[in-house]
Tab-separated table of C-alpha atoms in Angstrom:
chain	number	residue	atom	x	y	z
A	1	MET	CA	0.000	0.000	0.000
A	2	LEU	CA	2.807	2.407	0.833
A	3	ARG	CA	5.065	1.311	-2.011
A	4	PRO	CA	5.389	3.871	-4.797
A	5	LYS	CA	4.373	2.826	-8.283
A	6	ILE	CA	7.199	3.197	-10.751
A	7	PRO	CA	5.872	3.701	-14.262
A	8	THR	CA	7.201	1.362	-16.921
A	9	ASN	CA	8.734	2.846	-20.040
A	10	PRO	CA	7.805	0.759	-23.081
A	11	THR	CA	10.077	2.667	-25.487
A	12	PRO	CA	13.740	3.542	-24.992
A	13	THR	CA	14.432	7.207	-24.377
A	14	GLY	CA	18.148	7.345	-25.181
A	15	VAL	CA	19.781	8.202	-28.482
A	16	PRO	CA	20.503	5.029	-30.457
A	17	ILE	CA	24.191	4.374	-31.017
A	18	PRO	CA	24.956	2.906	-34.462
A	19	LEU	CA	27.067	-0.228	-34.415
A	20	PRO	CA	30.119	-0.375	-36.712
A	21	VAL	CA	29.591	-2.587	-39.752
A	22	GLU	CA	32.551	-4.171	-41.530
A	23	PRO	CA	32.426	-3.726	-45.327
A	24	ALA	CA	32.205	-6.806	-47.516
A	25	ALA	CA	35.182	-7.824	-49.691
A	26	GLY	CA	35.484	-5.867	-52.953
A	27	VAL	CA	33.176	-3.048	-51.847
A	28	VAL	CA	34.615	0.443	-52.032
A	29	GLN	CA	33.914	2.376	-48.891
A	30	HIS	CA	33.331	6.098	-49.244
A	31	THR	CA	34.451	8.347	-46.429
A	32	PRO	CA	31.721	10.729	-45.338
A	33	ALA	CA	32.301	14.452	-45.664
A	34	PRO	CA	33.351	16.110	-42.429
A	35	ALA	CA	30.506	17.580	-40.435
A	36	PRO	CA	30.224	21.368	-40.605
A	37	VAL	CA	31.570	23.257	-37.618
A	38	PRO	CA	28.662	24.328	-35.405
A	39	VAL	CA	28.227	28.067	-35.118
A	40	ALA	CA	27.506	29.525	-31.688
A	41	PRO	CA	23.896	30.667	-31.445
A	42	VAL	CA	23.365	34.413	-31.318
A	43	SER	CA	21.874	35.529	-28.027
A	44	SER	CA	18.738	37.614	-28.224
A	45	ARG	CA	19.485	39.281	-24.873
A	46	PRO	CA	21.075	42.708	-25.014
A	47	VAL	CA	24.598	43.120	-23.664
A	48	VAL	CA	24.714	45.258	-20.522
A	49	GLN	CA	27.591	47.703	-20.382
A	50	LEU	CA	28.158	49.574	-17.138
A	51	THR	CA	29.470	53.103	-17.253
A	52	PRO	CA	31.511	54.385	-14.299
A	53	GLY	CA	28.541	56.467	-13.114
A	54	ALA	CA	26.194	53.481	-13.266
A	55	LEU	CA	28.729	51.342	-11.424
A	56	VAL	CA	29.014	53.916	-8.617
A	57	ALA	CA	25.214	54.125	-8.405
A	58	LEU	CA	24.960	50.340	-8.275
A	59	VAL	CA	27.541	50.086	-5.482
A	60	GLY	CA	25.849	52.926	-3.573
A	61	GLY	CA	22.442	51.294	-3.900
A	62	GLY	CA	23.782	47.941	-2.741
A	63	THR	CA	25.465	49.581	0.247
A	64	ALA	CA	22.237	51.377	1.162
A	65	VAL	CA	20.266	48.117	0.996
A	66	VAL	CA	22.789	46.353	3.218
A	67	LEU	CA	22.734	49.189	5.762
A	68	VAL	CA	18.925	49.313	5.878
A	69	VAL	CA	18.571	45.548	6.263
A	70	GLY	CA	21.288	45.534	8.941
A	71	THR	CA	19.578	48.345	10.850
A	72	VAL	CA	16.241	46.534	10.781
A	73	LEU	CA	17.786	43.280	11.983
A	74	VAL	CA	19.730	44.993	14.798
A	75	SER	CA	16.605	46.852	15.929
A	76	LEU	CA	14.638	43.600	15.994
A	77	LEU	CA	17.368	41.952	18.046
A	78	LEU	CA	17.406	44.916	20.424
A	79	ALA	CA	13.614	44.729	20.809
A	80	VAL	CA	13.847	41.040	21.696
A	81	ALA	CA	16.622	41.738	24.219
A	82	VAL	CA	14.655	44.567	25.904
A	83	THR	CA	11.536	42.391	26.069
A	84	ALA	CA	13.503	39.512	27.594
A	85	ALA	CA	15.061	41.818	30.189
A	86	SER	CA	11.699	43.293	31.182
A	87	VAL	CA	10.157	39.823	31.503
A	88	ALA	CA	13.097	38.770	33.676
A	89	VAL	CA	12.663	41.817	35.934
A	90	CYS	CA	8.920	41.120	36.238
A	91	ALA	CA	9.667	37.504	37.155
A	92	VAL	CA	12.109	38.576	39.883
A	93	VAL	CA	9.615	41.086	41.318
A	94	LEU	CA	6.775	38.561	41.310
A	95	ARG	CA	9.005	35.958	42.913
A	96	SER	CA	10.077	38.329	45.675
A	97	MET	CA	6.441	39.294	46.296
A	98	ALA	CA	5.418	35.657	46.493
A	99	ASN	CA	8.263	34.820	48.880
A	100	GLY	CA	7.369	37.828	51.032
A	101	GLN	CA	3.802	36.582	51.478
A	102	HIS	CA	4.961	33.097	52.480
A	103	LYS	CA	7.206	34.488	55.272
A	104	ARG	CA	4.375	36.402	56.954
């Protein structure tokens, strides 16, 4: 019931590899013409060239993003630390109040 069903593949999916055939006696074998050299496909995407001004703007923008994200993360960490400290102080006060009532 929990075993996965593996589908069967009735037809091979690989590229067939031709087997070498030895020529018969007295048959002239012609050598095939060499295959043409493949040409690299032309990319339809435009080439991006950065000017010095664009590079400075890109670096400045990246720096600003890093500083903003860092500030947000540090402020979140500080908020968690302040909350933990206030909860700890409340726990100490409540504990001292409870111990004070037991002594009376």
